[in-house]
């Protein structure tokens, strides 16, 4: 910005500059605070940050399990850029710092997991790496079926989203990579469907070799399909968890239900050792 342009803008009333900034983006507002003293003051205004917060942010704040400390709308926005627990700790909520778009994570308790109440097949426990009080660990089953749902009404409108199953693989994992799992996201008549290869990586190489013994040929075929791009694969995250992309969808103006799932119900072989934290729904770039 030229000095003459900066001087002209500095002559505008502060409320006018704040109104102009409210039609930009959070990233622009953060940057503009370094332009001049006028912009610095305007960029802190509640007028600006009220526009960047979700329209129903007061309802969201009321559902927090731990109240936030803030005095301005900008402080509230910054607080919500870190995941916060809502609805009794069964969901987490977050705003994207650059755009203000909404992300959610549904905890394992918010999902429908077949046979999750059978202690012989699934166990519920607390681990320090999870933001939620409980995660679900698969002991052993021949029928892996996980479903989640969320309404587009609570997401950012006119936004492309991705849905991801957040999980860990334990050292005793077995049977998960024998055949691919099916993943699906459905919104109205729009369906995103794919198959996914769950990559088991044991720290103990000897255990890994034993776990692959009976399924080696099929694993080699599946690995080739992943390399060829015909199937998806689980990916590591910076927070130490892994994620599987379940699919993508568009959140429009209408209120629609998003159905998300991962299933492996065709192989009938035993499998175990997957730890489920939840399903994350976040904006795509």
mmCIF file of C-alpha atoms in Angstrom:
data_model
loop_
_atom_site.group_PDB
_atom_site.id
_atom_site.type_symbol
_atom_site.label_atom_id
_atom_site.label_comp_id
_atom_site.label_asym_id
_atom_site.label_seq_id
_atom_site.Cartn_x
_atom_site.Cartn_y
_atom_site.Cartn_z
ATOM 1 C CA UNK A 1 0.000 0.000 0.000
ATOM 2 C CA UNK A 2 1.440 3.418 -0.990
ATOM 3 C CA UNK A 3 1.960 6.167 1.599
ATOM 4 C CA UNK A 4 -0.653 8.345 -0.132
ATOM 5 C CA UNK A 5 -3.215 5.544 -0.090
ATOM 6 C CA UNK A 6 -2.411 4.780 3.540
ATOM 7 C CA UNK A 7 -2.820 8.480 4.376
ATOM 8 C CA UNK A 8 -6.245 8.634 2.687
ATOM 9 C CA UNK A 9 -7.475 5.564 4.566
ATOM 10 C CA UNK A 10 -6.158 6.968 7.856
ATOM 11 C CA UNK A 11 -8.481 9.931 7.282
ATOM 12 C CA UNK A 12 -11.559 7.670 7.324
ATOM 13 C CA UNK A 13 -13.540 7.253 10.563
ATOM 14 C CA UNK A 14 -12.461 4.194 12.553
ATOM 15 C CA UNK A 15 -15.929 2.607 12.350
ATOM 16 C CA UNK A 16 -15.821 2.926 8.570
ATOM 17 C CA UNK A 17 -12.476 1.117 8.370
ATOM 18 C CA UNK A 18 -13.804 -1.586 10.707
ATOM 19 C CA UNK A 19 -16.835 -2.051 8.471
ATOM 20 C CA UNK A 20 -14.582 -2.406 5.428
ATOM 21 C CA UNK A 21 -12.437 -5.014 7.207
ATOM 22 C CA UNK A 22 -15.522 -6.985 8.219
ATOM 23 C CA UNK A 23 -16.094 -7.784 4.537
ATOM 24 C CA UNK A 24 -12.614 -9.309 4.157
ATOM 25 C CA UNK A 25 -11.333 -12.398 6.002
ATOM 26 C CA UNK A 26 -9.728 -13.127 9.373
ATOM 27 C CA UNK A 27 -6.354 -13.530 7.625
ATOM 28 C CA UNK A 28 -6.752 -10.066 6.044
ATOM 29 C CA UNK A 29 -7.765 -8.549 9.390
ATOM 30 C CA UNK A 30 -4.722 -10.025 11.132
ATOM 31 C CA UNK A 31 -2.426 -8.683 8.406
ATOM 32 C CA UNK A 32 -4.040 -5.250 8.190
ATOM 33 C CA UNK A 33 -3.357 -4.551 11.870
ATOM 34 C CA UNK A 34 0.294 -4.006 10.866
ATOM 35 C CA UNK A 35 -0.483 -1.440 8.143
ATOM 36 C CA UNK A 36 -1.058 1.627 10.311
ATOM 37 C CA UNK A 37 -2.295 2.722 13.724
ATOM 38 C CA UNK A 38 -5.754 3.284 12.255
ATOM 39 C CA UNK A 39 -5.889 -0.246 10.869
ATOM 40 C CA UNK A 40 -4.460 -1.654 14.096
ATOM 41 C CA UNK A 41 -7.277 -0.081 16.063
ATOM 42 C CA UNK A 42 -9.978 -0.954 13.524
ATOM 43 C CA UNK A 43 -8.801 -4.556 13.249
ATOM 44 C CA UNK A 44 -9.526 -5.111 16.957
ATOM 45 C CA UNK A 45 -13.103 -3.915 16.683
ATOM 46 C CA UNK A 46 -16.000 -6.180 17.658
ATOM 47 C CA UNK A 47 -17.665 -5.033 14.429
ATOM 48 C CA UNK A 48 -14.995 -6.921 12.480
ATOM 49 C CA UNK A 49 -14.833 -10.094 14.514
ATOM 50 C CA UNK A 50 -18.578 -10.417 14.971
ATOM 51 C CA UNK A 51 -18.725 -10.960 11.207
ATOM 52 C CA UNK A 52 -16.027 -13.652 11.301
ATOM 53 C CA UNK A 53 -17.650 -15.636 14.103
ATOM 54 C CA UNK A 54 -20.393 -18.163 13.173
ATOM 55 C CA UNK A 55 -23.892 -16.672 13.257
ATOM 56 C CA UNK A 56 -24.853 -19.049 16.083
ATOM 57 C CA UNK A 57 -21.599 -18.682 18.036
ATOM 58 C CA UNK A 58 -23.473 -17.778 21.250
ATOM 59 C CA UNK A 59 -25.193 -21.170 21.179
ATOM 60 C CA UNK A 60 -21.846 -22.872 20.621
ATOM 61 C CA UNK A 61 -20.228 -21.005 23.503
ATOM 62 C CA UNK A 62 -23.107 -22.024 25.775
ATOM 63 C CA UNK A 63 -22.363 -25.705 24.995
ATOM 64 C CA UNK A 64 -18.704 -25.538 26.061
ATOM 65 C CA UNK A 65 -17.815 -27.828 28.938
ATOM 66 C CA UNK A 66 -15.090 -25.379 30.074
ATOM 67 C CA UNK A 67 -16.004 -21.665 29.870
ATOM 68 C CA UNK A 68 -13.635 -19.443 27.901
ATOM 69 C CA UNK A 69 -12.125 -16.213 29.225
ATOM 70 C CA UNK A 70 -12.370 -13.327 26.759
ATOM 71 C CA UNK A 71 -13.270 -9.634 26.716
ATOM 72 C CA UNK A 72 -13.462 -8.941 22.964
ATOM 73 C CA UNK A 73 -14.848 -10.794 19.968
ATOM 74 C CA UNK A 74 -11.323 -11.036 18.558
ATOM 75 C CA UNK A 75 -10.151 -12.796 21.726
ATOM 76 C CA UNK A 76 -13.110 -15.169 21.467
ATOM 77 C CA UNK A 77 -12.270 -15.905 17.822
ATOM 78 C CA UNK A 78 -8.644 -16.686 18.698
ATOM 79 C CA UNK A 79 -9.767 -18.962 21.555
ATOM 80 C CA UNK A 80 -12.022 -20.897 19.181
ATOM 81 C CA UNK A 81 -9.141 -21.459 16.745
ATOM 82 C CA UNK A 82 -8.041 -24.218 19.140
ATOM 83 C CA UNK A 83 -10.300 -27.285 19.561
ATOM 84 C CA UNK A 84 -12.810 -26.859 22.392
ATOM 85 C CA UNK A 85 -15.040 -29.568 23.824
ATOM 86 C CA UNK A 86 -18.821 -29.166 23.622
ATOM 87 C CA UNK A 87 -21.950 -31.225 24.303
ATOM 88 C CA UNK A 88 -20.684 -32.910 27.437
ATOM 89 C CA UNK A 89 -17.288 -33.547 25.899
ATOM 90 C CA UNK A 90 -18.618 -35.818 23.142
ATOM 91 C CA UNK A 91 -17.744 -33.373 20.332
ATOM 92 C CA UNK A 92 -15.052 -30.800 19.659
ATOM 93 C CA UNK A 93 -15.383 -27.558 17.730
ATOM 94 C CA UNK A 94 -12.798 -25.374 16.015
ATOM 95 C CA UNK A 95 -12.590 -22.354 13.730
ATOM 96 C CA UNK A 96 -10.048 -22.150 10.929
ATOM 97 C CA UNK A 97 -7.854 -19.152 11.734
ATOM 98 C CA UNK A 98 -7.416 -17.941 8.157
ATOM 99 C CA UNK A 99 -11.061 -18.150 7.091
ATOM 100 C CA UNK A 100 -13.254 -18.593 10.182
ATOM 101 C CA UNK A 101 -14.759 -21.769 8.706
ATOM 102 C CA UNK A 102 -16.048 -24.419 11.092
ATOM 103 C CA UNK A 103 -14.583 -27.835 11.873
ATOM 104 C CA UNK A 104 -16.081 -30.525 14.102
ATOM 105 C CA UNK A 105 -14.865 -33.792 15.511
ATOM 106 C CA UNK A 106 -17.365 -36.381 16.675
ATOM 107 C CA UNK A 107 -15.953 -38.567 19.447
ATOM 108 C CA UNK A 108 -16.156 -42.352 19.285
ATOM 109 C CA UNK A 109 -19.115 -42.131 21.695
ATOM 110 C CA UNK A 110 -20.961 -40.030 19.100
ATOM 111 C CA UNK A 111 -20.507 -42.727 16.464
ATOM 112 C CA UNK A 112 -22.458 -45.894 15.809
ATOM 113 C CA UNK A 113 -19.952 -48.763 16.095
ATOM 114 C CA UNK A 114 -21.339 -52.267 15.616
ATOM 115 C CA UNK A 115 -20.859 -54.465 18.712
ATOM 116 C CA UNK A 116 -19.159 -51.611 20.610
ATOM 117 C CA UNK A 117 -21.059 -52.583 23.780
ATOM 118 C CA UNK A 118 -19.659 -56.117 23.683
ATOM 119 C CA UNK A 119 -16.499 -56.109 25.886
ATOM 120 C CA UNK A 120 -15.225 -59.184 24.073
ATOM 121 C CA UNK A 121 -15.076 -57.192 20.824
ATOM 122 C CA UNK A 122 -14.517 -53.555 21.851
ATOM 123 C CA UNK A 123 -13.163 -51.832 24.961
ATOM 124 C CA UNK A 124 -13.661 -48.225 26.045
ATOM 125 C CA UNK A 125 -10.758 -46.500 27.762
ATOM 126 C CA UNK A 126 -9.033 -43.182 28.392
ATOM 127 C CA UNK A 127 -5.672 -42.348 26.846
ATOM 128 C CA UNK A 128 -3.661 -39.123 27.344
ATOM 129 C CA UNK A 129 -3.230 -38.547 23.593
ATOM 130 C CA UNK A 130 -6.969 -38.035 23.017
ATOM 131 C CA UNK A 131 -8.907 -34.829 23.490
ATOM 132 C CA UNK A 132 -11.927 -36.912 24.509
ATOM 133 C CA UNK A 133 -12.423 -38.772 27.784
ATOM 134 C CA UNK A 134 -12.905 -42.103 26.008
ATOM 135 C CA UNK A 135 -11.724 -43.863 22.879
ATOM 136 C CA UNK A 136 -12.871 -47.209 21.478
ATOM 137 C CA UNK A 137 -10.311 -49.982 20.973
ATOM 138 C CA UNK A 138 -11.139 -52.954 18.806
ATOM 139 C CA UNK A 139 -10.210 -56.188 20.578
ATOM 140 C CA UNK A 140 -11.367 -58.629 17.921
ATOM 141 C CA UNK A 141 -14.233 -58.843 15.456
ATOM 142 C CA UNK A 142 -15.058 -60.227 12.043
ATOM 143 C CA UNK A 143 -17.487 -57.346 11.329
ATOM 144 C CA UNK A 144 -16.038 -53.826 11.342
ATOM 145 C CA UNK A 145 -18.715 -51.174 10.843
ATOM 146 C CA UNK A 146 -18.459 -47.525 11.935
ATOM 147 C CA UNK A 147 -21.038 -44.844 11.121
ATOM 148 C CA UNK A 148 -21.292 -41.142 11.923
ATOM 149 C CA UNK A 149 -23.605 -38.315 10.923
ATOM 150 C CA UNK A 150 -23.650 -34.544 11.109
ATOM 151 C CA UNK A 151 -25.952 -31.802 9.845
ATOM 152 C CA UNK A 152 -24.731 -29.282 7.281
ATOM 153 C CA UNK A 153 -26.733 -26.684 9.256
ATOM 154 C CA UNK A 154 -23.960 -26.499 11.875
ATOM 155 C CA UNK A 155 -21.176 -26.312 9.274
ATOM 156 C CA UNK A 156 -20.025 -23.322 7.221
ATOM 157 C CA UNK A 157 -22.303 -22.774 4.206
ATOM 158 C CA UNK A 158 -21.091 -23.006 0.611
ATOM 159 C CA UNK A 159 -17.969 -24.853 1.682
ATOM 160 C CA UNK A 160 -16.285 -28.020 0.471
ATOM 161 C CA UNK A 161 -15.586 -30.436 3.338
ATOM 162 C CA UNK A 162 -13.660 -33.634 3.932
ATOM 163 C CA UNK A 163 -14.590 -36.313 6.489
ATOM 164 C CA UNK A 164 -11.830 -38.306 8.200
ATOM 165 C CA UNK A 165 -11.774 -41.244 10.600
ATOM 166 C CA UNK A 166 -9.173 -40.455 13.285
ATOM 167 C CA UNK A 167 -7.483 -43.538 14.741
ATOM 168 C CA UNK A 168 -4.356 -45.274 15.999
ATOM 169 C CA UNK A 169 -2.961 -48.711 15.259
ATOM 170 C CA UNK A 170 -1.745 -50.700 18.275
ATOM 171 C CA UNK A 171 1.276 -53.015 18.230
ATOM 172 C CA UNK A 172 -0.993 -56.024 18.423
ATOM 173 C CA UNK A 173 -3.029 -55.046 15.345
ATOM 174 C CA UNK A 174 -3.890 -57.849 12.959
ATOM 175 C CA UNK A 175 -6.253 -58.655 10.099
ATOM 176 C CA UNK A 176 -6.928 -55.009 9.208
ATOM 177 C CA UNK A 177 -4.791 -55.073 6.063
ATOM 178 C CA UNK A 178 -5.952 -58.391 4.682
ATOM 179 C CA UNK A 179 -8.644 -56.849 2.485
ATOM 180 C CA UNK A 180 -9.613 -53.192 1.960
ATOM 181 C CA UNK A 181 -12.337 -51.419 3.901
ATOM 182 C CA UNK A 182 -15.127 -49.510 2.176
ATOM 183 C CA UNK A 183 -15.543 -45.811 2.998
ATOM 184 C CA UNK A 184 -18.548 -43.675 2.134
ATOM 185 C CA UNK A 185 -19.923 -40.156 2.564
ATOM 186 C CA UNK A 186 -23.510 -39.441 1.511
ATOM 187 C CA UNK A 187 -25.353 -36.103 1.406
ATOM 188 C CA UNK A 188 -28.798 -36.299 -0.166
ATOM 189 C CA UNK A 189 -28.350 -38.042 -3.508
ATOM 190 C CA UNK A 190 -24.623 -37.244 -3.671
ATOM 191 C CA UNK A 191 -22.401 -40.189 -2.705
ATOM 192 C CA UNK A 192 -18.616 -40.353 -2.340
ATOM 193 C CA UNK A 193 -17.448 -43.984 -2.239
ATOM 194 C CA UNK A 194 -13.990 -45.557 -2.171
ATOM 195 C CA UNK A 195 -11.945 -48.430 -0.751
ATOM 196 C CA UNK A 196 -9.146 -47.861 1.743
ATOM 197 C CA UNK A 197 -6.065 -49.826 2.660
ATOM 198 C CA UNK A 198 -5.436 -49.660 6.452
ATOM 199 C CA UNK A 199 -1.666 -49.676 6.821
ATOM 200 C CA UNK A 200 -0.520 -51.695 9.854
ATOM 201 C CA UNK A 201 2.963 -50.643 10.919
ATOM 202 C CA UNK A 202 4.243 -52.502 13.959
ATOM 203 C CA UNK A 203 7.288 -51.303 15.857
ATOM 204 C CA UNK A 204 8.267 -54.946 16.255
ATOM 205 C CA UNK A 205 9.261 -56.197 12.768
ATOM 206 C CA UNK A 206 9.023 -59.832 13.847
ATOM 207 C CA UNK A 207 5.402 -59.335 14.907
ATOM 208 C CA UNK A 208 4.716 -57.605 11.605
ATOM 209 C CA UNK A 209 6.071 -60.569 9.680
ATOM 210 C CA UNK A 210 3.968 -62.997 11.728
ATOM 211 C CA UNK A 211 0.870 -60.848 11.270
ATOM 212 C CA UNK A 212 1.332 -60.853 7.516
ATOM 213 C CA UNK A 213 2.115 -64.561 7.212
ATOM 214 C CA UNK A 214 -1.343 -65.777 6.229
ATOM 215 C CA UNK A 215 -2.268 -62.783 4.097
ATOM 216 C CA UNK A 216 1.012 -61.967 2.339
ATOM 217 C CA UNK A 217 -0.175 -62.443 -1.233
ATOM 218 C CA UNK A 218 -3.294 -60.329 -0.753
ATOM 219 C CA UNK A 219 -1.331 -57.594 1.044
ATOM 220 C CA UNK A 220 1.160 -57.363 -1.820
ATOM 221 C CA UNK A 221 -1.699 -57.010 -4.306
ATOM 222 C CA UNK A 222 -3.368 -54.318 -2.207
ATOM 223 C CA UNK A 223 -0.106 -52.432 -1.736
ATOM 224 C CA UNK A 224 0.326 -52.331 -5.517
ATOM 225 C CA UNK A 225 -3.192 -50.942 -5.881
ATOM 226 C CA UNK A 226 -2.345 -48.167 -3.416
ATOM 227 C CA UNK A 227 0.816 -47.299 -5.364
ATOM 228 C CA UNK A 228 -1.185 -47.354 -8.608
ATOM 229 C CA UNK A 229 -3.709 -44.951 -7.062
ATOM 230 C CA UNK A 230 -6.716 -47.268 -7.319
ATOM 231 C CA UNK A 231 -7.225 -47.320 -3.549
ATOM 232 C CA UNK A 232 -6.702 -44.946 -0.619
ATOM 233 C CA UNK A 233 -4.409 -45.413 2.354
ATOM 234 C CA UNK A 234 -4.327 -44.267 5.965
ATOM 235 C CA UNK A 235 -2.092 -41.243 6.651
ATOM 236 C CA UNK A 236 -0.194 -39.997 9.703
ATOM 237 C CA UNK A 237 -1.052 -36.650 11.277
ATOM 238 C CA UNK A 238 1.216 -34.190 13.076
ATOM 239 C CA UNK A 239 -0.629 -34.851 16.353
ATOM 240 C CA UNK A 240 0.421 -38.506 16.373
ATOM 241 C CA UNK A 241 -2.910 -39.902 15.195
ATOM 242 C CA UNK A 242 -3.657 -41.398 11.797
ATOM 243 C CA UNK A 243 -6.540 -40.524 9.523
ATOM 244 C CA UNK A 244 -8.515 -42.233 6.814
ATOM 245 C CA UNK A 245 -10.357 -40.026 4.345
ATOM 246 C CA UNK A 246 -13.955 -41.212 4.251
ATOM 247 C CA UNK A 247 -14.958 -38.826 1.476
ATOM 248 C CA UNK A 248 -15.691 -35.246 0.443
ATOM 249 C CA UNK A 249 -18.943 -33.301 0.275
ATOM 250 C CA UNK A 250 -20.346 -29.819 -0.278
ATOM 251 C CA UNK A 251 -22.130 -27.963 2.516
ATOM 252 C CA UNK A 252 -24.601 -25.648 0.789
ATOM 253 C CA UNK A 253 -27.382 -23.396 2.059
ATOM 254 C CA UNK A 254 -29.888 -26.196 2.705
ATOM 255 C CA UNK A 255 -29.976 -28.244 5.908
ATOM 256 C CA UNK A 256 -28.928 -31.779 4.950
ATOM 257 C CA UNK A 257 -27.692 -34.788 6.884
ATOM 258 C CA UNK A 258 -24.177 -36.026 6.143
ATOM 259 C CA UNK A 259 -23.739 -39.787 6.591
ATOM 260 C CA UNK A 260 -20.170 -41.095 6.929
ATOM 261 C CA UNK A 261 -18.962 -44.669 7.315
ATOM 262 C CA UNK A 262 -16.139 -47.191 7.220
ATOM 263 C CA UNK A 263 -16.997 -50.881 6.773
ATOM 264 C CA UNK A 264 -15.173 -54.170 6.325
ATOM 265 C CA UNK A 265 -17.856 -56.838 6.499
ATOM 266 C CA UNK A 266 -17.052 -59.051 3.506
ATOM 267 C CA UNK A 267 -13.871 -60.824 4.537
ATOM 268 C CA UNK A 268 -15.215 -62.415 7.740
ATOM 269 C CA UNK A 269 -11.639 -62.804 9.023
ATOM 270 C CA UNK A 270 -10.800 -61.703 12.576
ATOM 271 C CA UNK A 271 -9.187 -58.312 12.997
ATOM 272 C CA UNK A 272 -8.232 -56.129 15.936
ATOM 273 C CA UNK A 273 -5.948 -53.437 17.285
ATOM 274 C CA UNK A 274 -7.507 -50.256 15.885
ATOM 275 C CA UNK A 275 -8.181 -47.384 18.324
ATOM 276 C CA UNK A 276 -10.951 -44.984 17.279
ATOM 277 C CA UNK A 277 -10.918 -41.359 18.483
ATOM 278 C CA UNK A 278 -13.698 -40.106 16.222
ATOM 279 C CA UNK A 279 -14.620 -38.610 12.866
ATOM 280 C CA UNK A 280 -13.353 -35.144 11.944
ATOM 281 C CA UNK A 281 -15.201 -32.933 9.450
ATOM 282 C CA UNK A 282 -13.061 -30.024 8.245
ATOM 283 C CA UNK A 283 -12.992 -27.528 5.334
ATOM 284 C CA UNK A 284 -10.951 -28.371 2.260
ATOM 285 C CA UNK A 285 -8.559 -25.921 0.569
#
